[in-house]
Every structure is written in C-alpha cells, then in structure tokens.
mmCIF file of C-alpha atoms and ligand atoms in Angstrom:
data_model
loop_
_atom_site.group_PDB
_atom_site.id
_atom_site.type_symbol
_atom_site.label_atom_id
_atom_site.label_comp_id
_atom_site.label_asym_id
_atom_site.label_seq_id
_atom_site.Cartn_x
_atom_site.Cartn_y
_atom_site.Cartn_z
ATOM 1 C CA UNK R 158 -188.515 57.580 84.795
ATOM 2 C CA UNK R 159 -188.086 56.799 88.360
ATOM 3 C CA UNK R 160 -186.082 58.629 90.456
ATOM 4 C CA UNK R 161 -183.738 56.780 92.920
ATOM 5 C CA UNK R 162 -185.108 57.109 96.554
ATOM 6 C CA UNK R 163 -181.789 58.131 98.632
ATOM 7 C CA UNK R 164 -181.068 58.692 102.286
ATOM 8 C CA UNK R 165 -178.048 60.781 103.112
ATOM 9 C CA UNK R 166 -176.841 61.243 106.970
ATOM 10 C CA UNK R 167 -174.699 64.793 107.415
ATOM 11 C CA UNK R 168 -172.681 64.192 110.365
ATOM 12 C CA UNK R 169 -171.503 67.757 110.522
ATOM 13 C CA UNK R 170 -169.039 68.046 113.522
ATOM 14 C CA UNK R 171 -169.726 64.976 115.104
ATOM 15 C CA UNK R 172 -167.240 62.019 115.254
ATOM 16 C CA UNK R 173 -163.720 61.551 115.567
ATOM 17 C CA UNK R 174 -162.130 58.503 113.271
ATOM 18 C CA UNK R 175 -162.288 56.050 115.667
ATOM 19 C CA UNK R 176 -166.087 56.660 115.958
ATOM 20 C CA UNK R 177 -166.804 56.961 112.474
ATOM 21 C CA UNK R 178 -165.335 53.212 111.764
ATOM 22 C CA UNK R 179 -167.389 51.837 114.640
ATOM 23 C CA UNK R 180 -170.283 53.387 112.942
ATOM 24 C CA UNK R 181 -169.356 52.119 109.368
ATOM 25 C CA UNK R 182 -168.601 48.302 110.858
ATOM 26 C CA UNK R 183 -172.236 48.439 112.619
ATOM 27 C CA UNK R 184 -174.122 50.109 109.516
ATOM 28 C CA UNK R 185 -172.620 47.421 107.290
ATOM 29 C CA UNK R 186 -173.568 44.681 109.457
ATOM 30 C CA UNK R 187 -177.299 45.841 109.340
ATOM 31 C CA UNK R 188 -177.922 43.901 105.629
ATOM 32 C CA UNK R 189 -181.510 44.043 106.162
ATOM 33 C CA UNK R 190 -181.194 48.140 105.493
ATOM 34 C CA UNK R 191 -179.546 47.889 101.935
ATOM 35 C CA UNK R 192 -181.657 47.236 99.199
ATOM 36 C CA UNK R 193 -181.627 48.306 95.721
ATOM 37 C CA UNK R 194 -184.635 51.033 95.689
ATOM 38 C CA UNK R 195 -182.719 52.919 98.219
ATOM 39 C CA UNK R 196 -179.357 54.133 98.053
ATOM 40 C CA UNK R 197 -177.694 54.926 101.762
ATOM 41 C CA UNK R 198 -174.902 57.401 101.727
ATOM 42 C CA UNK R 199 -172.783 59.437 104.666
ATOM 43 C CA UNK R 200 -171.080 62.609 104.999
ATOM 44 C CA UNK R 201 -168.447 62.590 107.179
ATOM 45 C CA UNK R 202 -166.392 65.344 108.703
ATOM 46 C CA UNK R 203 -162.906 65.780 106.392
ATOM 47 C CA UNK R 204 -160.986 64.370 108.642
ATOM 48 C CA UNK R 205 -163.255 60.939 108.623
ATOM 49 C CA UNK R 206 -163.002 60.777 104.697
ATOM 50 C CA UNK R 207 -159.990 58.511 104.149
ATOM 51 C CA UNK R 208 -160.778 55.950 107.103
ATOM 52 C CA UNK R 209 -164.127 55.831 106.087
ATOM 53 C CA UNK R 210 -163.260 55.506 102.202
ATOM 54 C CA UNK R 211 -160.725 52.482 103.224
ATOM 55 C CA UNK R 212 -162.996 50.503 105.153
ATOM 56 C CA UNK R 213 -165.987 51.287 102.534
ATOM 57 C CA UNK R 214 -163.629 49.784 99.717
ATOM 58 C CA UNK R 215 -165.227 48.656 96.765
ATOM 59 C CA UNK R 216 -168.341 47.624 98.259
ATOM 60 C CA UNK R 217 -171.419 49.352 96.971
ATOM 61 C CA UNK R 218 -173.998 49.421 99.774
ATOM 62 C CA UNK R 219 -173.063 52.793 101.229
ATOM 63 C CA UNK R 220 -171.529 56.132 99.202
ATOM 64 C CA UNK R 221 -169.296 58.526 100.507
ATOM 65 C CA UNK R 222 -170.135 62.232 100.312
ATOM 66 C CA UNK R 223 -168.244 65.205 102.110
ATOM 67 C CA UNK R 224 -170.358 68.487 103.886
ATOM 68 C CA UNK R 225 -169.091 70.988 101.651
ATOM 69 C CA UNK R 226 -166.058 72.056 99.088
ATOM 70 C CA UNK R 227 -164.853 75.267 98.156
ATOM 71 C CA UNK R 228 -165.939 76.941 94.620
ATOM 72 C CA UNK R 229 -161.548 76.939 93.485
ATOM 73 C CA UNK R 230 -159.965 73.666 92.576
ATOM 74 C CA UNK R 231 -157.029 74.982 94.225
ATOM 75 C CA UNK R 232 -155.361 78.283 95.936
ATOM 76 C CA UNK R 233 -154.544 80.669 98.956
ATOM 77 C CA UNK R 234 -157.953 79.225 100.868
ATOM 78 C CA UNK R 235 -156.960 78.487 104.365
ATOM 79 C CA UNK R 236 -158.841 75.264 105.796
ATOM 80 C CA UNK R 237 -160.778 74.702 102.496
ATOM 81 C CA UNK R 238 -161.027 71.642 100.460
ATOM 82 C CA UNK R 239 -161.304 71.205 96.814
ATOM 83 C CA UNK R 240 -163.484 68.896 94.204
ATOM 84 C CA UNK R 241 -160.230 66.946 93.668
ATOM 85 C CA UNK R 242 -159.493 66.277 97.040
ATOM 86 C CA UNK R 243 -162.834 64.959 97.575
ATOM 87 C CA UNK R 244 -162.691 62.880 94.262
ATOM 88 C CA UNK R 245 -159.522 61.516 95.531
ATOM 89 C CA UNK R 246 -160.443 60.386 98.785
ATOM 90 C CA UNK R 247 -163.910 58.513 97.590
ATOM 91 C CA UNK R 248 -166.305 60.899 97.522
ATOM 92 C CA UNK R 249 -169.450 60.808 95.236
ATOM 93 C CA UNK R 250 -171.354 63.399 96.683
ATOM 94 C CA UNK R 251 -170.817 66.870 98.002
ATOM 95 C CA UNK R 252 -173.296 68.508 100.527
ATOM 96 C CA UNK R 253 -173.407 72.095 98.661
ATOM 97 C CA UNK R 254 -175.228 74.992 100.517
ATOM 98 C CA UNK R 255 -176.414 73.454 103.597
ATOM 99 C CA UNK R 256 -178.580 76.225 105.826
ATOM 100 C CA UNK R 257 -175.558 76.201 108.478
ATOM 101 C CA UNK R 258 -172.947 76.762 105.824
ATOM 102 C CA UNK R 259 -175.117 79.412 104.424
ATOM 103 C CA UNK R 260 -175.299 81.033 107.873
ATOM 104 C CA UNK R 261 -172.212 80.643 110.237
ATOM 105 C CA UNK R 262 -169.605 80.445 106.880
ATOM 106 C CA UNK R 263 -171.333 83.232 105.071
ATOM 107 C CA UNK R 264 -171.873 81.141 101.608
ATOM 108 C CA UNK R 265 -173.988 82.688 99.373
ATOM 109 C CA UNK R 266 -176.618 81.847 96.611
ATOM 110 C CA UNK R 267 -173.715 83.104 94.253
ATOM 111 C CA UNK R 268 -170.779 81.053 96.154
ATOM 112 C CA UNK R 269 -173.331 78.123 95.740
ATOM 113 C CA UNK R 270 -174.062 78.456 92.523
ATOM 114 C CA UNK R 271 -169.999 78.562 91.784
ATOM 115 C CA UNK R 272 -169.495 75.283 94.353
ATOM 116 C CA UNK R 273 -172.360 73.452 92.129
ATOM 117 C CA UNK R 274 -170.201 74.288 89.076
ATOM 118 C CA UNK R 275 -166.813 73.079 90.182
ATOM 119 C CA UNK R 276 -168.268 69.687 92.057
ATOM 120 C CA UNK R 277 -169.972 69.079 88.089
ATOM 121 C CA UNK R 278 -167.029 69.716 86.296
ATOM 122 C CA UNK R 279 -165.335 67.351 88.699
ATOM 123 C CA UNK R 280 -167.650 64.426 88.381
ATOM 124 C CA UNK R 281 -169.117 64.958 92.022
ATOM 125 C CA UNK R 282 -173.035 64.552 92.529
ATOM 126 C CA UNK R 283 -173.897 67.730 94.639
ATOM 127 C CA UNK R 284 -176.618 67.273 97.065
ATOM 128 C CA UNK R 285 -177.932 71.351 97.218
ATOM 129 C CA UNK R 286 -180.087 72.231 100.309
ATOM 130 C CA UNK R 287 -182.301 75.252 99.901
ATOM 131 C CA UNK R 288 -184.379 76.044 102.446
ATOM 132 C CA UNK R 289 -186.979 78.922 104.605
ATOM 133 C CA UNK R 290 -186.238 80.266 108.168
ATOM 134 C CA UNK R 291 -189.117 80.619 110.740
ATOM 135 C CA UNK R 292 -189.836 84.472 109.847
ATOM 136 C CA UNK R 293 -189.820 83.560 106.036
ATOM 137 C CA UNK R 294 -191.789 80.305 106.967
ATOM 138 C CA UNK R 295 -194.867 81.996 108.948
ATOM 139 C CA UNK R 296 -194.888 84.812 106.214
ATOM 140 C CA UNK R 297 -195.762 82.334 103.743
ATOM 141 C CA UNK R 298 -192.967 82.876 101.525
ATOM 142 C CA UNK R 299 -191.489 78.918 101.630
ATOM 143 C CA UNK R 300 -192.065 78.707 98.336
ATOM 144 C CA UNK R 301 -190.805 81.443 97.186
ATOM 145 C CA UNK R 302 -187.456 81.465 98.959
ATOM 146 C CA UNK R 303 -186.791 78.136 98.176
ATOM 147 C CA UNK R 304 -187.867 78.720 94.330
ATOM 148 C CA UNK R 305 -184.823 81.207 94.522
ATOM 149 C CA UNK R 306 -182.181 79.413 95.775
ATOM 150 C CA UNK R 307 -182.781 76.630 93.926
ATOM 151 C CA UNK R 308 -182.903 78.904 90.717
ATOM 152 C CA UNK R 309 -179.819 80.389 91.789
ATOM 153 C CA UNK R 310 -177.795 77.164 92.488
ATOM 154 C CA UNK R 311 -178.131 76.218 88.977
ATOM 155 C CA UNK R 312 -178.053 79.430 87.508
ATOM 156 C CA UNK R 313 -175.975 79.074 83.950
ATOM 157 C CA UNK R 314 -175.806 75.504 84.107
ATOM 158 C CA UNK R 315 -177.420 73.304 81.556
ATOM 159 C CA UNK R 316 -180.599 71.397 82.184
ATOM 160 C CA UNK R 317 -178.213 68.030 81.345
ATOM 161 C CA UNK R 318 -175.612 68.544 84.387
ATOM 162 C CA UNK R 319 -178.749 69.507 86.255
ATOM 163 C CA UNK R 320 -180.080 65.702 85.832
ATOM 164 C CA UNK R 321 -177.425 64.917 88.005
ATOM 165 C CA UNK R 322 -177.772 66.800 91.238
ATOM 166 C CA UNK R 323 -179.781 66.262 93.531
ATOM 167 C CA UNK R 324 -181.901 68.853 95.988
ATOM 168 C CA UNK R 325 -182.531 69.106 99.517
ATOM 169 C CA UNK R 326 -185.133 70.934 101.307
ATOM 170 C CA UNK R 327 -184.374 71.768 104.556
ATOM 171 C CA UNK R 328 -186.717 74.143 106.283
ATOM 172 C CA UNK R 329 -184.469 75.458 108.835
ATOM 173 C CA UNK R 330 -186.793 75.686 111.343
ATOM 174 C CA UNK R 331 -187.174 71.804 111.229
ATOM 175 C CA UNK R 332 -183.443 71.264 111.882
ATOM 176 C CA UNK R 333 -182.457 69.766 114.760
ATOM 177 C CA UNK R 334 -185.618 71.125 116.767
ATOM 178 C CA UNK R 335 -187.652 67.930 116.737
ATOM 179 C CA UNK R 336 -190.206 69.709 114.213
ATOM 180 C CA UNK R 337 -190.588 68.625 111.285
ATOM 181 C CA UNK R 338 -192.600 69.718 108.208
ATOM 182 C CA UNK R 339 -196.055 68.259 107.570
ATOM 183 C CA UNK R 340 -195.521 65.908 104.914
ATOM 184 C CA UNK R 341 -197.863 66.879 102.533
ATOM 185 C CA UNK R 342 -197.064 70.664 103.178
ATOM 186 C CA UNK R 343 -193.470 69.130 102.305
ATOM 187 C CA UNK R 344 -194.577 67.847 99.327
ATOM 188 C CA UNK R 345 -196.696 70.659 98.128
ATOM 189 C CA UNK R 346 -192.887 73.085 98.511
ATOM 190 C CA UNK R 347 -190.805 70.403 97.181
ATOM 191 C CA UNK R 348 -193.175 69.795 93.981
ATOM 192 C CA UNK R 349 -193.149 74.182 93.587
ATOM 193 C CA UNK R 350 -189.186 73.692 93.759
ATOM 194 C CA UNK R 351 -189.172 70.770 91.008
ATOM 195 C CA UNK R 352 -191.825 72.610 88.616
ATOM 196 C CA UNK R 353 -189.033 75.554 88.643
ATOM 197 C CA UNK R 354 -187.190 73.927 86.265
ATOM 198 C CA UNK R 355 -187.685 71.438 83.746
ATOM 199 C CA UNK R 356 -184.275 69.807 84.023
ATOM 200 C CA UNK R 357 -185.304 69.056 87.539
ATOM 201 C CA UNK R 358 -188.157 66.719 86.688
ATOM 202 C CA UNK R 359 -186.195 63.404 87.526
ATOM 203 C CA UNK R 360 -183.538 64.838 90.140
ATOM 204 C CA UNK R 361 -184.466 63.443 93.557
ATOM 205 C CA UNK R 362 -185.147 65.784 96.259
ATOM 206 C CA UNK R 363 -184.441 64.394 99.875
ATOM 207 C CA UNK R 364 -186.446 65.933 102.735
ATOM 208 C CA UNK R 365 -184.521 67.271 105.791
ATOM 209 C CA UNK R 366 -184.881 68.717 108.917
ATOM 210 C CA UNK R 367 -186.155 66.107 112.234
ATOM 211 C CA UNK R 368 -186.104 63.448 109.942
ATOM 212 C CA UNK R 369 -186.143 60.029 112.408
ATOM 213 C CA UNK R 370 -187.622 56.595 112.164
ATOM 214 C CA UNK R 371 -190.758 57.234 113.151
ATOM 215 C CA UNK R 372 -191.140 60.105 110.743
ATOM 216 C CA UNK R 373 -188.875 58.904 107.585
ATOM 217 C CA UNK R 374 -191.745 56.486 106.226
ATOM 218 C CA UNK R 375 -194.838 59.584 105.855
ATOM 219 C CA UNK R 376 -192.426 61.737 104.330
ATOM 220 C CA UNK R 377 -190.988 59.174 101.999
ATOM 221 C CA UNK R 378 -194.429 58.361 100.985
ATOM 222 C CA UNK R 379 -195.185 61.754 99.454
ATOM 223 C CA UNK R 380 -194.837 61.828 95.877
ATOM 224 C CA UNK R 381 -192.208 64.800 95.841
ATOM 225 C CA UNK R 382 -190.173 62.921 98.405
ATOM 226 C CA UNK R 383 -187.598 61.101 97.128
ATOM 227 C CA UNK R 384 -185.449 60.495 100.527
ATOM 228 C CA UNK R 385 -183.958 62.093 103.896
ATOM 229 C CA UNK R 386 -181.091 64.012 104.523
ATOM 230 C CA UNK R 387 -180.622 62.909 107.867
ATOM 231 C CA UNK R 388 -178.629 64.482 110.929
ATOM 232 C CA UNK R 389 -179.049 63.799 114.782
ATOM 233 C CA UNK R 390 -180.924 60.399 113.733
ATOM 234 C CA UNK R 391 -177.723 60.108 111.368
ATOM 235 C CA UNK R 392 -175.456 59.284 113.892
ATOM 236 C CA UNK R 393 -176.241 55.743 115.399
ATOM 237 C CA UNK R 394 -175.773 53.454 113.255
ATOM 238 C CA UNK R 395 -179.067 51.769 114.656
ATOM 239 C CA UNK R 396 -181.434 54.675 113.665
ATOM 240 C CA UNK R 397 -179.815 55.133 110.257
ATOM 241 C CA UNK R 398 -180.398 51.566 109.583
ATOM 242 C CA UNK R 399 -184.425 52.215 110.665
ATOM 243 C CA UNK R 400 -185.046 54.742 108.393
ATOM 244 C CA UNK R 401 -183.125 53.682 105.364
ATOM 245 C CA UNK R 402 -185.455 50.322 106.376
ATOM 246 C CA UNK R 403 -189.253 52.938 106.300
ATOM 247 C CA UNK R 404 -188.122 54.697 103.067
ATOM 248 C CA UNK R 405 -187.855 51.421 101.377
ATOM 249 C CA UNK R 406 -191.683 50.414 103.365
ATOM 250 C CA UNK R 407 -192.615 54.033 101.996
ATOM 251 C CA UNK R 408 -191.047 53.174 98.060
ATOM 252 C CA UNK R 409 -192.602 49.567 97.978
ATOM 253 C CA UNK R 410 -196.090 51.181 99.344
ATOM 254 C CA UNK R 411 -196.375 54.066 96.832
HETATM 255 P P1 13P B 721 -181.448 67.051 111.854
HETATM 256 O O1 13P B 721 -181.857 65.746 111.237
HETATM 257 O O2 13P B 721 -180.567 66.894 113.061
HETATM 258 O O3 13P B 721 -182.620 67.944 112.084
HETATM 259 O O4 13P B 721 -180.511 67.808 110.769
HETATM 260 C C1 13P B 721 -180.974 67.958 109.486
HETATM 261 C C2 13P B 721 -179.865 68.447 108.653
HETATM 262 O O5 13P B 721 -179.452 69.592 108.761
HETATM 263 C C3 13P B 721 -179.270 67.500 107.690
HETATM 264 O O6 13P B 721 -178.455 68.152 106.781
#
C-alpha cells in the first residue's frame, strides 16, 4: 500500500482571523499546489477554527486540523478544548504532542498517550510529533528517544486505530533554527520509528523542523518521508503553496 504524502502547516500563535482568511483566499487560489498525491492541511490557532472552517466549506483541497486538545471530553479545564469541540468546528486532524506543548505546557508521554486515545475515539486523525533535543541528538540517542515516545503515544491502543494516525518527527533542534536534519539521516530515524511497530507500516510520517521550499523536495524524496509538518514557511500562503508543489516533484520522482 501507498501511503498518502501530506503536508501540514502548524501556525502555532501566529494569526489573528482576519489574517488567517487572507491566507485561506490566497492558498485556494494557488490550484497549481493541489493535487491528488498530496493532501495540504492547516492548523490554526482556536480562535481561527470556525472562520477558517466556513470559508473552507465543503471543498476538499485543504483539511482543517487544530494544535492540540485536551485528554477529557469535557470538565473543570480552564482554557482547554475538547475532541468534540474540534469535531464540531471542522477539524480532521489534531496536532498531539508537539515538542513545544511537551515543553512550555508540561504534556507528557502519558498525557499524550491519553490525548491520542480521546482524538480516536472521537473520529479525529492525530498527527503525533516525537522528537530528540540537541543534548539527546549529539549523544546519539535520536533513535532511541524517539522509539519511546512513539511507543508510548500508542501505548494500549490497537494496531487498527494505529493505521490511522499519523507521526511526526520533529528533531527539536531543527525547529525554527534554519537547521534541518540531513535527509537521509531523517530517513534512517524515521524508518527506526516505523519498524517499532507493525501497525505503523502504512501510517505516514511527515518530517518537521526548517522544512521550506528549497528543502521540502530532498526530504520528501526519502523513502521514510511521507510529508512536512511545516511552521515559519507555513505562514505565507506563497511558500506553503511551493512546497506542497516539491513534495508532489519529490512523490512523482520516487
Ligand atoms: P518550523 O518549520 O518553523 O521549524 O517549525 C516546525 C514545527 O514545529 C512544525 O510543527
């Protein structure tokens, strides 16, 4: 089976509402970016969801995902947001475990793990980053770190509900510092990460982390990589457009 070549932009907290339609009416107008082999899909900040879900409609070039959700469907959670909120507003994805949600919101593999539960149960396609930091990266133990998150974000669920997530490896190093992982170093992790288990043989796994245009199409290329999960280059419309354009160069070249 092939697996569906995706490329996700993560806002995080960029954009007011006004900002995110201008970016929807441009990305919509670029045709030439939205093909069948790839899939384009944004993550918006919460309070971008329902604008961006009206003036997506029905149309099918570009998915909605949110950043994150809390593990509860409901309850005393101040500021969170639940699976059916998300399902409610338009969302097909859910960004679960992203490196910066990991580190300034204190989620752990275990609050992960719960998050990947709920968004299944609740028909929403988490996206789950794993990923090494610097230290963890020079030491050698990529693999190994990202082996265990991964393991732990699907801990107790069944290889069928695993078929459909989809990973992201974000070395965190590589985020938003303009460095970006070797491909075929990339490859090598992301291959360790799908051999961990067998349910995972088909899920895509999107590469993150400095991800632009000039970069998108090497990566993409690698047999492992099976999109981007985009940020800075997320933002203009323009740039979005350009890689979602190399991956499918990289797909029709493999
Ligand atoms: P950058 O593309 O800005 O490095 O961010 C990557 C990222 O964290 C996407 O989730």
């Amino acid at each position: 089976m092939s697996r569906q070549t995706l490329i996700v932009g993560n806002w995080k907290m960029h954009k007011t509402i006004a900002e995110a339609r201008d970016f929807v009416l441009a990305l919509l107008a670029r045709d030439d970016c939205f093909v069948p082999e790839v899939r384009v899909a944004i993550c918006p900040p919460f309070t971008a969801l329902e604008a961006v879900s009206e003036l997506l409609g029905d149309q099918s070039k570009i998915a909605l995902g949110a950043q994150t959700m809390h593990w509860a469907t409901s309850g005393p959670y101040t500021g969170a947001v639940s699976a059916p909120m998300l399902v409610e507003v338009g969302c097909t994805y859910v960004l679960l475990g992203h490196s910066e949600r990991r580190s300034y919101n204190a989620e752990t593999d275990e609050i992960v793990n719960r998050e990947v539960k709920t968004a299944l149960e609740h028909d929403l396609i988490p996206i789950v980053a794993v990923g090494e930091t610097l230290a963890e990266h020079k030491a050698g133990q990529a693999k190994e770190r990202v082996v265990a998150q991964t393991l732990a974000a699907f801990d107790g669920v069944a290889g069928e509900q695993i078929a459909r997530c989809i990973l992201a490896y974000e070395p965190i190093w590589a985020i938003g510092s303009g460095l970006t992982e070797d491909p075929a170093s990339a490859n090598d992790v992301m291959g360790t990460m799908r051999g961990c288990r067998e349910a995972l043989h088909d899920v895509p796994i999107l590469y993150g982390g400095s991800v632009k245009p000039a970069n998108a199409r090497a990566l993409i290329a690698q047999e492992n990589i099976d999109g981007a999960l985009v940020g800075g280059a997320s933002l203009e419309a323009a740039s979005f457009a350009e890689i979602a354009i190399n991956a499918r160069r990289a797909v029709q070249s493999r």
